[in-house]
Tab-separated table of C-alpha atoms in Angstrom:
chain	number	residue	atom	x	y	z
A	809	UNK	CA	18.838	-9.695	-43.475
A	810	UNK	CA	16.404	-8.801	-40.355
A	811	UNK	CA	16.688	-10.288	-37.484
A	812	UNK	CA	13.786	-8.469	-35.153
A	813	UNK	CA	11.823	-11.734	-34.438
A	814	UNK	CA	8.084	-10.076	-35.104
A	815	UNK	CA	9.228	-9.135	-38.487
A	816	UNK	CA	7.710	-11.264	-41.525
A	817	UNK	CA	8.227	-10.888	-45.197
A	818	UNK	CA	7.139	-13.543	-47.958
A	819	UNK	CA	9.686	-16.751	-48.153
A	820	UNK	CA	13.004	-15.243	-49.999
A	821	UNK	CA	13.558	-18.962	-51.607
A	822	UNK	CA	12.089	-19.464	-55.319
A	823	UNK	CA	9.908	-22.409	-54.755
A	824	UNK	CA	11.244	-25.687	-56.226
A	825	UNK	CA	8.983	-26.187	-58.741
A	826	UNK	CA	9.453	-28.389	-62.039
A	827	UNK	CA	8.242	-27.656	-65.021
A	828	UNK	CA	5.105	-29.186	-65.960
A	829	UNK	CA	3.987	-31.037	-62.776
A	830	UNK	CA	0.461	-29.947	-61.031
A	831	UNK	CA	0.628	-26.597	-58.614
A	832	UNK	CA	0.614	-27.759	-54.697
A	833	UNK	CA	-1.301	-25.774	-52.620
A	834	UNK	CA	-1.556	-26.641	-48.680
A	835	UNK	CA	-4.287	-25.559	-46.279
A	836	UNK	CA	-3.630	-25.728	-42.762
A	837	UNK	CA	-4.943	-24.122	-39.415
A	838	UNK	CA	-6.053	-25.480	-36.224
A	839	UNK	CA	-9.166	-28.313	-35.219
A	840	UNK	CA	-12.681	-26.811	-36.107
A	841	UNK	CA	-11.879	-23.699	-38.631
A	842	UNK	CA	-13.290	-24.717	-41.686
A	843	UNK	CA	-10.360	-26.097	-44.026
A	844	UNK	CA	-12.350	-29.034	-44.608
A	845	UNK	CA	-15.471	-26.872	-45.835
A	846	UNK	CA	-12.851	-24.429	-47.820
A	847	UNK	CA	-11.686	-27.691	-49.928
A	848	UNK	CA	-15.123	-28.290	-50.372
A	849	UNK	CA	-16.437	-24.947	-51.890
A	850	UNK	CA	-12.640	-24.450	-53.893
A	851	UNK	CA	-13.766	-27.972	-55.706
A	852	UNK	CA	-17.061	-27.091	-56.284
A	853	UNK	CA	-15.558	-23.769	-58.036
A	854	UNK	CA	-12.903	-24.757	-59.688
A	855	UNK	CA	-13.630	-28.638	-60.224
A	856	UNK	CA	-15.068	-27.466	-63.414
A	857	UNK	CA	-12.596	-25.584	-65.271
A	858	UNK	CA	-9.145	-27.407	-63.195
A	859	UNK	CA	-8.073	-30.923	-63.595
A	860	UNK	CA	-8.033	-30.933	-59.802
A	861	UNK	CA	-7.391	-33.641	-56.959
A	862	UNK	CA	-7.541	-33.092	-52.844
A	863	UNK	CA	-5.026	-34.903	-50.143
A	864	UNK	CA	-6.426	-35.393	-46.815
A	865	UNK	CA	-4.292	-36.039	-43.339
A	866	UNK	CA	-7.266	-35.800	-40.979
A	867	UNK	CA	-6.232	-37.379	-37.537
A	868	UNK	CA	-8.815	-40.044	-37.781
A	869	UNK	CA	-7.311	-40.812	-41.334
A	870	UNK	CA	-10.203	-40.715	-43.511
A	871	UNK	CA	-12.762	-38.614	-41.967
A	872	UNK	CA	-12.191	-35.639	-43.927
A	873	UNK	CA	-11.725	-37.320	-47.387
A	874	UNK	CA	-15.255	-39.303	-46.228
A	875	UNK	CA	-16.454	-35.953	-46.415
A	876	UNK	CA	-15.654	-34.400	-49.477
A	877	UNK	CA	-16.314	-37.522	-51.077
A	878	UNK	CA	-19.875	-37.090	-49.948
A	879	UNK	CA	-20.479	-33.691	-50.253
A	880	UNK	CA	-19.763	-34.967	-53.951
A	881	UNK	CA	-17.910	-32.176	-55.230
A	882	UNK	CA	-15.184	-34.468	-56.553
A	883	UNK	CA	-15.067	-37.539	-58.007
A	884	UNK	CA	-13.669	-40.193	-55.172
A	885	UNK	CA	-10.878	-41.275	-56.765
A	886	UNK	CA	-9.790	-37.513	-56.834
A	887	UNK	CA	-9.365	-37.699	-53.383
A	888	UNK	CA	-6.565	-39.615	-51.338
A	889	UNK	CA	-6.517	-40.016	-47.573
A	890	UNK	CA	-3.284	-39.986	-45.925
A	891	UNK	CA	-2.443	-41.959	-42.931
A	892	UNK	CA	-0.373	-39.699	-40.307
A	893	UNK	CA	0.739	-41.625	-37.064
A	894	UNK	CA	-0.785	-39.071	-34.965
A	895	UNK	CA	1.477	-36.627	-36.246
A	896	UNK	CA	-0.232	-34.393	-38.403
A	897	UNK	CA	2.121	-31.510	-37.981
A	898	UNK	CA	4.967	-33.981	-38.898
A	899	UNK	CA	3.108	-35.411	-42.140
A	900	UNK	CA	2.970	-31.935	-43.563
A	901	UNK	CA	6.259	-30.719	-42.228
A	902	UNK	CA	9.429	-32.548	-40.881
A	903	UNK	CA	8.731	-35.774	-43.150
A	904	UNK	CA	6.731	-35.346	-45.818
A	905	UNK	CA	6.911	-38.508	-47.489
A	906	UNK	CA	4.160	-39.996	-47.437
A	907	UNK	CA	2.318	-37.192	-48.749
A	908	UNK	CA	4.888	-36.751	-51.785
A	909	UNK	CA	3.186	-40.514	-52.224
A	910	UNK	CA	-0.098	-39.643	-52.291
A	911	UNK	CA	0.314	-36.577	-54.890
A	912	UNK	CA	2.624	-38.635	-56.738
A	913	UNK	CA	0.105	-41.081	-57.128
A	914	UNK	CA	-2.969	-38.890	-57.980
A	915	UNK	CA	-0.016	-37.182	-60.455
A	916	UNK	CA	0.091	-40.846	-62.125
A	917	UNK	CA	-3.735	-41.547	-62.043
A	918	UNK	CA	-4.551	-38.099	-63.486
A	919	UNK	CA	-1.959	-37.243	-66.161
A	920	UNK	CA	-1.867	-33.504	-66.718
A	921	UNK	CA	-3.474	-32.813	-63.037
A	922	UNK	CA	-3.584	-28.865	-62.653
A	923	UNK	CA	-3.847	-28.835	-58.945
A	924	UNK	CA	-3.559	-30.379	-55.553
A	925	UNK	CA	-4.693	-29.218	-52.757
A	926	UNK	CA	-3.361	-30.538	-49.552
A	927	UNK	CA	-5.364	-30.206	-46.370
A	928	UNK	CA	-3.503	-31.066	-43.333
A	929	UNK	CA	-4.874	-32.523	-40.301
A	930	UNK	CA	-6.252	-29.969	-37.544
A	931	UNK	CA	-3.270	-28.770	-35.598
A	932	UNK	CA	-1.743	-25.779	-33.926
A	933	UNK	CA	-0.512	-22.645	-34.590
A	934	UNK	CA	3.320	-23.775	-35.215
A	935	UNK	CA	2.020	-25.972	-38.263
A	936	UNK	CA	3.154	-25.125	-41.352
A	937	UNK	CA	3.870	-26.741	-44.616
A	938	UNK	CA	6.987	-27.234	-46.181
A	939	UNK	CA	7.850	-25.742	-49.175
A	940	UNK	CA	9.050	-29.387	-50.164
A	941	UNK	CA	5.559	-30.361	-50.116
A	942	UNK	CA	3.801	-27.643	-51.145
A	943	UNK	CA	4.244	-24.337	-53.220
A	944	UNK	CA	2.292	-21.775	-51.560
A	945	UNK	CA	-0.294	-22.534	-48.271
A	946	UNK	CA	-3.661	-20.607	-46.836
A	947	UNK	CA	-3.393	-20.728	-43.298
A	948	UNK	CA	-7.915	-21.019	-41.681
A	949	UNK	CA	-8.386	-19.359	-37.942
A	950	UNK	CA	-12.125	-19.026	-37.388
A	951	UNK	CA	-13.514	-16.217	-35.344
A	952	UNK	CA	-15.165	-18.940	-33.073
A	953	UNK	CA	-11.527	-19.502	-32.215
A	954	UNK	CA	-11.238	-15.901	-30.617
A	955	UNK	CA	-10.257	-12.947	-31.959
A	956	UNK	CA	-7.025	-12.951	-30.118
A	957	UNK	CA	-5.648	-16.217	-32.460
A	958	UNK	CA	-4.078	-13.450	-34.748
A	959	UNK	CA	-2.608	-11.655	-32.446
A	960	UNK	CA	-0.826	-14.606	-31.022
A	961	UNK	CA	0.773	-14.940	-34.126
A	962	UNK	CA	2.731	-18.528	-34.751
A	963	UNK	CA	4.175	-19.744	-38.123
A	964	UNK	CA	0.718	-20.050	-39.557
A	965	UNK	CA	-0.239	-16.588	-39.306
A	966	UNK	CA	2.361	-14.722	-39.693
A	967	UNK	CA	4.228	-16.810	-42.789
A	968	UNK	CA	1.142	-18.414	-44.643
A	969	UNK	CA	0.856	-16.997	-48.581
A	970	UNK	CA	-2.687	-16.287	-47.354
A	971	UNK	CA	-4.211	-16.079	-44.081
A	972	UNK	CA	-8.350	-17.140	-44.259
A	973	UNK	CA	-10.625	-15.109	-41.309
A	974	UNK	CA	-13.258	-17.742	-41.522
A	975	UNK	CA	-16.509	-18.099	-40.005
A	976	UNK	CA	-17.133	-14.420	-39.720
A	977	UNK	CA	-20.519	-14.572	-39.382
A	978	UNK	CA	-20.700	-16.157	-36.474
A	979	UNK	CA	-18.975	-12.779	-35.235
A	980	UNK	CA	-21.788	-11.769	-33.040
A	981	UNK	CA	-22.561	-14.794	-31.276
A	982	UNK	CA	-19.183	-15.352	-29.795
A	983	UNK	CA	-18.209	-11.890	-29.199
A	984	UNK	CA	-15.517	-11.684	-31.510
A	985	UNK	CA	-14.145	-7.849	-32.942
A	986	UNK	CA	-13.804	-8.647	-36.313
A	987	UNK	CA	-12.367	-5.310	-36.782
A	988	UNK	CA	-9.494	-6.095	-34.447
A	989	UNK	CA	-8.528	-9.474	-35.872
A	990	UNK	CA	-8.652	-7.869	-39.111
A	991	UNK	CA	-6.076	-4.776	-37.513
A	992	UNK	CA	-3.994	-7.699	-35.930
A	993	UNK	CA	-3.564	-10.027	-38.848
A	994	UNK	CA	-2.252	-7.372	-40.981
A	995	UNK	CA	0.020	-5.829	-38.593
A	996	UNK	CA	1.778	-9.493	-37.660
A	997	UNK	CA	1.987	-10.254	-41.735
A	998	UNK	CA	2.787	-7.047	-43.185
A	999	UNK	CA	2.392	-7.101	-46.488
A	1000	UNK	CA	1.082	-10.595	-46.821
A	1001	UNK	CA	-2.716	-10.806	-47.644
A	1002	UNK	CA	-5.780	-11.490	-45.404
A	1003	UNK	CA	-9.152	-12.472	-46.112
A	1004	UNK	CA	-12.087	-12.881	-44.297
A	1005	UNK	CA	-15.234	-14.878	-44.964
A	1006	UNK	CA	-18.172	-16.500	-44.626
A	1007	UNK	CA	-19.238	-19.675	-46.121
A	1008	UNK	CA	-22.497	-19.046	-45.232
A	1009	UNK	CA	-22.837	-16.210	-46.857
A	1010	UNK	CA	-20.831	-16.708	-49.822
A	1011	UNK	CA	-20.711	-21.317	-50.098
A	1012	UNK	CA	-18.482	-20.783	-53.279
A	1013	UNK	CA	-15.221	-18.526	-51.266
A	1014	UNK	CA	-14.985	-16.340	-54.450
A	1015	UNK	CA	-12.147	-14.284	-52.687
A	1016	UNK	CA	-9.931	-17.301	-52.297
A	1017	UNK	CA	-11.035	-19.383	-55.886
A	1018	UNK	CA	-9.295	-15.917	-57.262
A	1019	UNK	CA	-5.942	-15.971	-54.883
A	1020	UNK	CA	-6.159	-19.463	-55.968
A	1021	UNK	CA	-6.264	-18.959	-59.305
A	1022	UNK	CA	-3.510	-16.452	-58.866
A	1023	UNK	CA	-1.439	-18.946	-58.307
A	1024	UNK	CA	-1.373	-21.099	-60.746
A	1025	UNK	CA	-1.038	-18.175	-63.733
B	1082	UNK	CA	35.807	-44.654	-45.683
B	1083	UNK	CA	33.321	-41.828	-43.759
B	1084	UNK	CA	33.343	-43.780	-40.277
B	1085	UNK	CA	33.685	-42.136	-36.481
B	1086	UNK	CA	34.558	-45.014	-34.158
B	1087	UNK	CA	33.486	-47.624	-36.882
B	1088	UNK	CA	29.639	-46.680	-37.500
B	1089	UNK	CA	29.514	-44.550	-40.854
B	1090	UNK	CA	27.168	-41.054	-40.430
B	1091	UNK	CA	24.902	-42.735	-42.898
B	1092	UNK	CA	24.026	-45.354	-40.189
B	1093	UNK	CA	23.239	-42.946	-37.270
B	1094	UNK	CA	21.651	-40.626	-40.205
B	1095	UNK	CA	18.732	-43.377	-41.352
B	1096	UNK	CA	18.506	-44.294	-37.428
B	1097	UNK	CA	17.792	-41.319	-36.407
B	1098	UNK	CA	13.850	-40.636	-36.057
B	1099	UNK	CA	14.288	-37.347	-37.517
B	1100	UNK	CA	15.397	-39.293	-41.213
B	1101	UNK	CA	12.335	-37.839	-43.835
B	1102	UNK	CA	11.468	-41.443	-45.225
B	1103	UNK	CA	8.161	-41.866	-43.910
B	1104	UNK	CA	8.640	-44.399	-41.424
B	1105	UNK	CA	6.804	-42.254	-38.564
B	1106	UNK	CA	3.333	-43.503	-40.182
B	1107	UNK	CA	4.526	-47.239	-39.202
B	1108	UNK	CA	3.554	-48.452	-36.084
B	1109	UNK	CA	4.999	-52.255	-37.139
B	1110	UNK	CA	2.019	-53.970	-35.904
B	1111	UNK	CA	2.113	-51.795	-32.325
B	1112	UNK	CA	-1.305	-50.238	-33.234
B	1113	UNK	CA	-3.382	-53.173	-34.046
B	1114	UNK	CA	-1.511	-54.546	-31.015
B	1115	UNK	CA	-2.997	-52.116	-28.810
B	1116	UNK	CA	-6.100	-51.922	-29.989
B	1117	UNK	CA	-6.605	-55.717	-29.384
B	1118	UNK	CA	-5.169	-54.908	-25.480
B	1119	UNK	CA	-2.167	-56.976	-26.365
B	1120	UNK	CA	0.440	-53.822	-25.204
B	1121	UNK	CA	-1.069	-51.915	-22.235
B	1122	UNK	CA	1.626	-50.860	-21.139
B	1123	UNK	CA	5.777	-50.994	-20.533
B	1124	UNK	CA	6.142	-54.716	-19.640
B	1125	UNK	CA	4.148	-55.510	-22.543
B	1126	UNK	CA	6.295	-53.233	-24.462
B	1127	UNK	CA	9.297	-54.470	-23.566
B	1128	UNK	CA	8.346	-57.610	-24.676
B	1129	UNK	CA	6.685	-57.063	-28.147
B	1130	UNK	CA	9.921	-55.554	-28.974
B	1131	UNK	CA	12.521	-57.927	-27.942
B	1132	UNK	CA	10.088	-60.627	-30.085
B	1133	UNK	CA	10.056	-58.112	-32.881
B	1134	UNK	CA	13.675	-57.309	-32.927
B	1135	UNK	CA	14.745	-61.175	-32.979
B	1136	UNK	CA	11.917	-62.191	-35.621
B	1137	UNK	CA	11.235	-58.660	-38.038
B	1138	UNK	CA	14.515	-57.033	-36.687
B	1139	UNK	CA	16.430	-60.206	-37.444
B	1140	UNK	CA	15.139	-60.603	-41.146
B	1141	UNK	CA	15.574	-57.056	-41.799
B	1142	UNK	CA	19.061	-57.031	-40.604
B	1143	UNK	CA	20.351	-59.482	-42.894
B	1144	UNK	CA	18.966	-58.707	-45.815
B	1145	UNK	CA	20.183	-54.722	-45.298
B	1146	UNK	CA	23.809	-56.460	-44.669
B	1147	UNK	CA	23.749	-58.863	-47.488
B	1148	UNK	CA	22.594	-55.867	-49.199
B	1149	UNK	CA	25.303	-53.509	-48.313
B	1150	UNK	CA	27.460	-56.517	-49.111
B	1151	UNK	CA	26.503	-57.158	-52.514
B	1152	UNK	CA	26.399	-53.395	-53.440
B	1153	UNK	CA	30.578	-53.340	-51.998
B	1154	UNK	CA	30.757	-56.843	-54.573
B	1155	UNK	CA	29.311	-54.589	-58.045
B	1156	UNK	CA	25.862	-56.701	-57.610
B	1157	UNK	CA	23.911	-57.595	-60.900
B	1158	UNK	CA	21.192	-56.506	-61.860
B	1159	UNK	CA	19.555	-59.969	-61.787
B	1160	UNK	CA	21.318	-60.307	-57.793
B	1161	UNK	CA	19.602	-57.140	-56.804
B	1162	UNK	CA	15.870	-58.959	-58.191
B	1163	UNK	CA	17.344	-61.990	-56.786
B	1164	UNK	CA	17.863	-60.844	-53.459
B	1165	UNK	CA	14.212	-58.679	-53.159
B	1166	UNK	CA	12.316	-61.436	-54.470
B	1167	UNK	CA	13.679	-63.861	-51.583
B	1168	UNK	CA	12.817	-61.069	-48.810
B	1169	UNK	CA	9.125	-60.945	-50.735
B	1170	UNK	CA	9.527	-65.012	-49.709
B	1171	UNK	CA	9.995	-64.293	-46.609
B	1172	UNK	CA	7.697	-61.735	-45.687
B	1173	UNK	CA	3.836	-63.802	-45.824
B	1174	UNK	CA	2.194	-60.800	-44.920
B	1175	UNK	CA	1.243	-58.986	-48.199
B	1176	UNK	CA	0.079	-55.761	-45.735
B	1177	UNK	CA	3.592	-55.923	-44.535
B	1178	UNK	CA	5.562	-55.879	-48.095
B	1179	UNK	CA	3.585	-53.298	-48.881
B	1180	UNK	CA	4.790	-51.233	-45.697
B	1181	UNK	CA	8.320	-52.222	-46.731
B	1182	UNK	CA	8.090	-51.148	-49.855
B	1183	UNK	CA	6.413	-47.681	-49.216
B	1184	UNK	CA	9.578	-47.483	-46.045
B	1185	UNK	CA	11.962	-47.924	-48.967
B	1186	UNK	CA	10.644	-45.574	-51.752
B	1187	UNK	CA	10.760	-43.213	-48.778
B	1188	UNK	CA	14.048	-43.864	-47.880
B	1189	UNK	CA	14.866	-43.832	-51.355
B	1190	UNK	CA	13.529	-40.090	-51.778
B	1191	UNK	CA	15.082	-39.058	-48.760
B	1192	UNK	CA	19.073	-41.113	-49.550
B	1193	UNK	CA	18.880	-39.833	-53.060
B	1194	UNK	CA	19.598	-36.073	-51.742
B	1195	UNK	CA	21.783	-37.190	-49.270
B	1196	UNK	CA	23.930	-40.264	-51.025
B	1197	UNK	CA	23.636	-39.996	-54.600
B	1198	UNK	CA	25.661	-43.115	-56.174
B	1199	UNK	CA	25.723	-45.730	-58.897
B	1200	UNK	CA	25.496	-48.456	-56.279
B	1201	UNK	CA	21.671	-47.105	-55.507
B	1202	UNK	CA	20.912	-46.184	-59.164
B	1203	UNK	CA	22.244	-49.716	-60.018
B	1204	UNK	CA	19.704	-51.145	-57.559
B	1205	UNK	CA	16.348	-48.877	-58.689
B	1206	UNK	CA	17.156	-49.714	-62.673
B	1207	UNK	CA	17.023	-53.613	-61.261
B	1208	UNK	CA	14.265	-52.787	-58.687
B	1209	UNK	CA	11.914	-49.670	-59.204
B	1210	UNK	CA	10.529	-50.308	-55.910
B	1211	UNK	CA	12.905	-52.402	-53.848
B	1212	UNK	CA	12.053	-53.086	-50.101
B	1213	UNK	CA	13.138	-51.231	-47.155
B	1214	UNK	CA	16.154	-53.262	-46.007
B	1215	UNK	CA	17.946	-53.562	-49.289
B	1216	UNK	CA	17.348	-50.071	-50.146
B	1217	UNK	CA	19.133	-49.159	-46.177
B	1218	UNK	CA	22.147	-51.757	-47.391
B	1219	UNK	CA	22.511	-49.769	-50.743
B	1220	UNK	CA	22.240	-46.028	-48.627
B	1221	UNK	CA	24.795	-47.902	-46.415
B	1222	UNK	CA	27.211	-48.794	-48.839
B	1223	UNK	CA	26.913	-45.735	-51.347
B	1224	UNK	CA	28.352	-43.601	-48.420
B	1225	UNK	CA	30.670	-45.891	-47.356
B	1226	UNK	CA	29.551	-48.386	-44.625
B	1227	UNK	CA	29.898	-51.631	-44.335
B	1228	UNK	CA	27.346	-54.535	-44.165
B	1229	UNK	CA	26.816	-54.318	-40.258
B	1230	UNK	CA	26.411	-50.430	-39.966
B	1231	UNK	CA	23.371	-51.832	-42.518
B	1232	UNK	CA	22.213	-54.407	-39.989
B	1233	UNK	CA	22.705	-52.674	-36.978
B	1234	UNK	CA	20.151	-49.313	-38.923
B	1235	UNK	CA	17.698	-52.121	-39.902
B	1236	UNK	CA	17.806	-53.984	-36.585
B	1237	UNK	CA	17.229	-50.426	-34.494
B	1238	UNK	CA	14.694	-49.167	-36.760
B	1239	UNK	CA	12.766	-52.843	-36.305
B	1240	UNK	CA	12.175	-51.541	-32.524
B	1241	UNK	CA	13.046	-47.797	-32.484
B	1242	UNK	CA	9.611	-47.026	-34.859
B	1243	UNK	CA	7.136	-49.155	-32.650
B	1244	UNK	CA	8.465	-47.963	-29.735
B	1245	UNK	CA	7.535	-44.101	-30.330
B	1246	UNK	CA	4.343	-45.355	-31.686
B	1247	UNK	CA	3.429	-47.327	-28.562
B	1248	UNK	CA	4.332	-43.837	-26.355
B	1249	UNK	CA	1.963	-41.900	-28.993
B	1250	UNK	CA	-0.865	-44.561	-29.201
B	1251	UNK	CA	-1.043	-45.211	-25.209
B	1252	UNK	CA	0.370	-42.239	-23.535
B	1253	UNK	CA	2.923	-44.152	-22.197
B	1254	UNK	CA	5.863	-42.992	-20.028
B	1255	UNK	CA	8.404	-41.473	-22.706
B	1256	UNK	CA	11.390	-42.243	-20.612
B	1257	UNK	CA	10.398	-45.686	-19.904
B	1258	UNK	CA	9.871	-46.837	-23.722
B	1259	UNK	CA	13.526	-45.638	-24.504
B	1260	UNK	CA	14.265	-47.709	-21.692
B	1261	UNK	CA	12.583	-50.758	-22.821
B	1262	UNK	CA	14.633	-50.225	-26.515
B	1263	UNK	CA	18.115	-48.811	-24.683
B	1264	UNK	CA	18.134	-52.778	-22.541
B	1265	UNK	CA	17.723	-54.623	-26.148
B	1266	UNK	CA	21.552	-53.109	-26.468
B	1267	UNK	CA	23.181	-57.037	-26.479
B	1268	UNK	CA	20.027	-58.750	-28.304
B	1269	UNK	CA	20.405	-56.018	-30.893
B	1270	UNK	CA	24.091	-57.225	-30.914
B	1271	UNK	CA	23.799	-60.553	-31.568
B	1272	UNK	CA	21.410	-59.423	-34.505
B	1273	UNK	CA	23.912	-57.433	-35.943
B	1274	UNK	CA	26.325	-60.232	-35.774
B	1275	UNK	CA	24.159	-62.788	-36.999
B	1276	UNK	CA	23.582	-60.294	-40.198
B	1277	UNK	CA	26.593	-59.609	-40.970
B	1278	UNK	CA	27.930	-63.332	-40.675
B	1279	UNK	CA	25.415	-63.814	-42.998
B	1280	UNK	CA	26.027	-61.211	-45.286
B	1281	UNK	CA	27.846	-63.268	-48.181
B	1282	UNK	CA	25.966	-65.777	-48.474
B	1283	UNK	CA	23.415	-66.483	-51.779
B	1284	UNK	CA	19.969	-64.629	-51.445
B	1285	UNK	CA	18.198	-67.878	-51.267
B	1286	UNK	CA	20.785	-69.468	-48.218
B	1287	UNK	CA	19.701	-66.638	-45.777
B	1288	UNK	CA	18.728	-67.075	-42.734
B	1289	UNK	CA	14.848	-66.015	-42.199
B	1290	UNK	CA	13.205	-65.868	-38.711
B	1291	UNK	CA	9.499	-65.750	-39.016
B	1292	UNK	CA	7.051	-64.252	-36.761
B	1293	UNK	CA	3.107	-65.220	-37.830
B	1294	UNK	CA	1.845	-63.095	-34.554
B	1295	UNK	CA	3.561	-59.797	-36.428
B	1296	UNK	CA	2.142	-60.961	-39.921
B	1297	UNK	CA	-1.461	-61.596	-38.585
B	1298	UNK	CA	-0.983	-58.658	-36.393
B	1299	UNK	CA	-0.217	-56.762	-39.880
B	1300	UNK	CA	-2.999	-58.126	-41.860
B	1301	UNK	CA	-6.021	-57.282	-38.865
B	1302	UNK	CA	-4.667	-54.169	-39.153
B	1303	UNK	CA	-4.949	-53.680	-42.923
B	1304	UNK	CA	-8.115	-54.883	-43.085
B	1305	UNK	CA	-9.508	-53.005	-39.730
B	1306	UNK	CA	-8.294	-50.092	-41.199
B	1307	UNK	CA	-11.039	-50.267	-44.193
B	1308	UNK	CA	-13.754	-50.576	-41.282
B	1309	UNK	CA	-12.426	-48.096	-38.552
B	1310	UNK	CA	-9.828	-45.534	-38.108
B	1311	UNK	CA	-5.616	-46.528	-37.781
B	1312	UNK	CA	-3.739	-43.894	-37.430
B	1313	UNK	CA	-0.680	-45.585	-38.482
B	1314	UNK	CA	-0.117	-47.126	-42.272
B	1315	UNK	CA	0.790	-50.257	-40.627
């Protein structure tokens, strides 16, 4: 047991998963990062080969399932929007209920669903998933952000399966050292892995379909 | 029997606003409320929640103690349908079964963990989906409470939701809206007592306060909600 307060290490608890039922994967990170546009390029690379369905908790309810359903990379009944009482950070978190209702119910529409991907609403950097809801989560800071959002560390960084450096071509523009969020990410997560991207310059995130992926052999 | 100074844990357990079944996504008709510039503020508050508590809160509370009553009695399977189907009666607004029903699968995920018993399984084999109230009065009575512990978690809950709601929706003064629920202390009394006189009586004999401003108030919002954004479910 360590108790130094920087230290992280990968969750020690087995996640609770049943046999048979569709792998939960959660995407979270602040307002503005790009999870939205990362649950748009994972369904348009993996929507072919994964019986695959998305759960929204965007603030203003159904903004971000509005999207995906027109960027038509899923069907829209693939898609749920859930309602959050301006608690996004609670929804995904301290009472997860009415999420568990929405997967639940895409579990029941789609027999045999392979994945769900659960975006939560934009929030800060204390807003993590819990492993009730979901079995592992990508954590999205954007460079636009500033490259000090790593070092600041938070939940999200520092215990997220995956931590996405989005946005990274925007590097230039808004003065961000992509070397030095790269430096600080790893040294707040340890061994935990980083990636950064573009969706700019590569629409289909091939580095996170794979982690994906990963996850559900 | 599990009680500290007469109120079972259970009761101050499904109370408390910290409970994981869902019921921070229910604004109980506060949102469309404010939106309409019905609650502006704390006097407005105060108000919508002492008619809330004696109308919503009132129908609530009975049914969770006759509830909590018949699971104590060994209900039926056919008294458990009995006694859903006359809250579905009594609730017009088909927006707000629906929120019931979602509060009490919630609560039903969430009391399974905690209170596993017969008394709860007896109810879901009956009722798959029963609403919010009864499943509180079967919680209630699987971990050994009574019929008012039921009405008095039903009765807060009625006024304890919208409340935090109305301070999230309006920015209003935190302190003042857990004012505006601490004064309903002796109307939330009489509730309870109400309820739990009630308690015995046959599904179809109990009392039933209506409230059509809370039921129209539910459906606007329902139906806004397919036009613009609600944050809330309901």
């Amino acid at each position: 047991m360590n108790f130094d307060p920087t230290a992280t290490e990968p969750d020690p608890h087995p996640p609770a998963r049943s046999a048979g039922r569709a792998v939960r994967i959660g995407i979270g990170g602040p307002v503005g990062s790009g999870k939205t546009a990362l649950v748009a390029a994972l369904c348009r690379a993996l929507g072919d080969r994964l019986n695959l369905a998305v759960v929204t908790n965007d603030i203003y309810t159904t903004e971000d399932a509005d999207f995906l359903r027109a960027a038509g990379v899923l069907a829209p009944d693939r898609i749920e929007a859930v309602q959050t009482g301006c608690c996004p950070h609670t929804a995904i978190r301290d009472d997860i209920t009415a999420n568990l209702d929405a997967v639940e119910l895409l579990e029941q529409r789609f027999p045999g669903l392979d994945l769900v991907i659960i975006e939560s609403g934009g929030d800060n950097l204390t807003a993590v998933f819990s492993r009730g809801l979901v079995d592992s989560q990508v954590f999205v800071v954007d460079v636009a952000g500033g490259d000090k959002v790593p070092r600041k560390g938070g939940p999200g960084v520092t215990t997220a399966d995956l931590l996405v450096i989005n946005k990274i071509d925007l590097a230039e523009q808004v003065g961000a050292d992509l070397t030095v969020m790269a430096a600080d990410a790893h040294r707040m997560r340890g061994e935990l892995p980083v990636i950064s991207q573009s969706l700019v310059r590569t629409p289909d995130a091939p580095e996170v379909t794979d982690w994906v992926l990963a996850q559900l052999a | 029997m599990s009680t500290v100074d007469g109120v079972a844990m259970v009761t101050l357990i499904l109370a408390d606003a910290r409970f994981p079944g869902g019921g921070h996504v229910h604004s109980g008709g506060v949102e469309e409320a404010a939106a309409r510039g019905l609650v502006t503020g704390e006097a407005d508050l105060a108000g919508f929640l002492r008619g809330r508590l004696r109308t919503a809160g009132e129908l609530g509370a009975v049914f969770a103690a006759a509830s909590a009553h018949a699971a104590a009695a060994g209900a039926t399977a056919g008294h458990w349908r009995l006694l859903d189907e006359e809250l579905d009666a009594r609730t017009p607004s088909a927006a707000q079964r629906a929120a019931s029903r979602a509060q009490g699968r919630g609560a039903v995920r969430a009391g399974r963990r905690a209170w596993p018993s017969a008394v709860l399984e007896g109810l879901l084999a009956a009722v798959p989906r029963p609403h919010h109230p009864v499943v509180l009065g079967a919680l209630v009575a699987g971990a050994g409470g009574g019929p008012s512990d039921a009405a008095l978690c039903a009765g807060y809950l009625a006024v304890s939701g919208p409340a935090s709601a109305a301070v999230r929706l309006l920015g209003l003064d935190p302190f003042g809206a857990n004012a505006a629920v601490a004064a309903l202390d002796a109307e939330l009394r009489a509730v309870v007592a109400t309820a739990t006189a009630a308690a015995a009586l046959a599904p179809a004999d109990l009392p039933a306060q209506s409230s059509p401003g809370l039921d129209l108030l539910a459906e606007a919002h329902d139906r806004r909600h397919r036009e613009e954004v609600r944050l809330f479910a309901s």
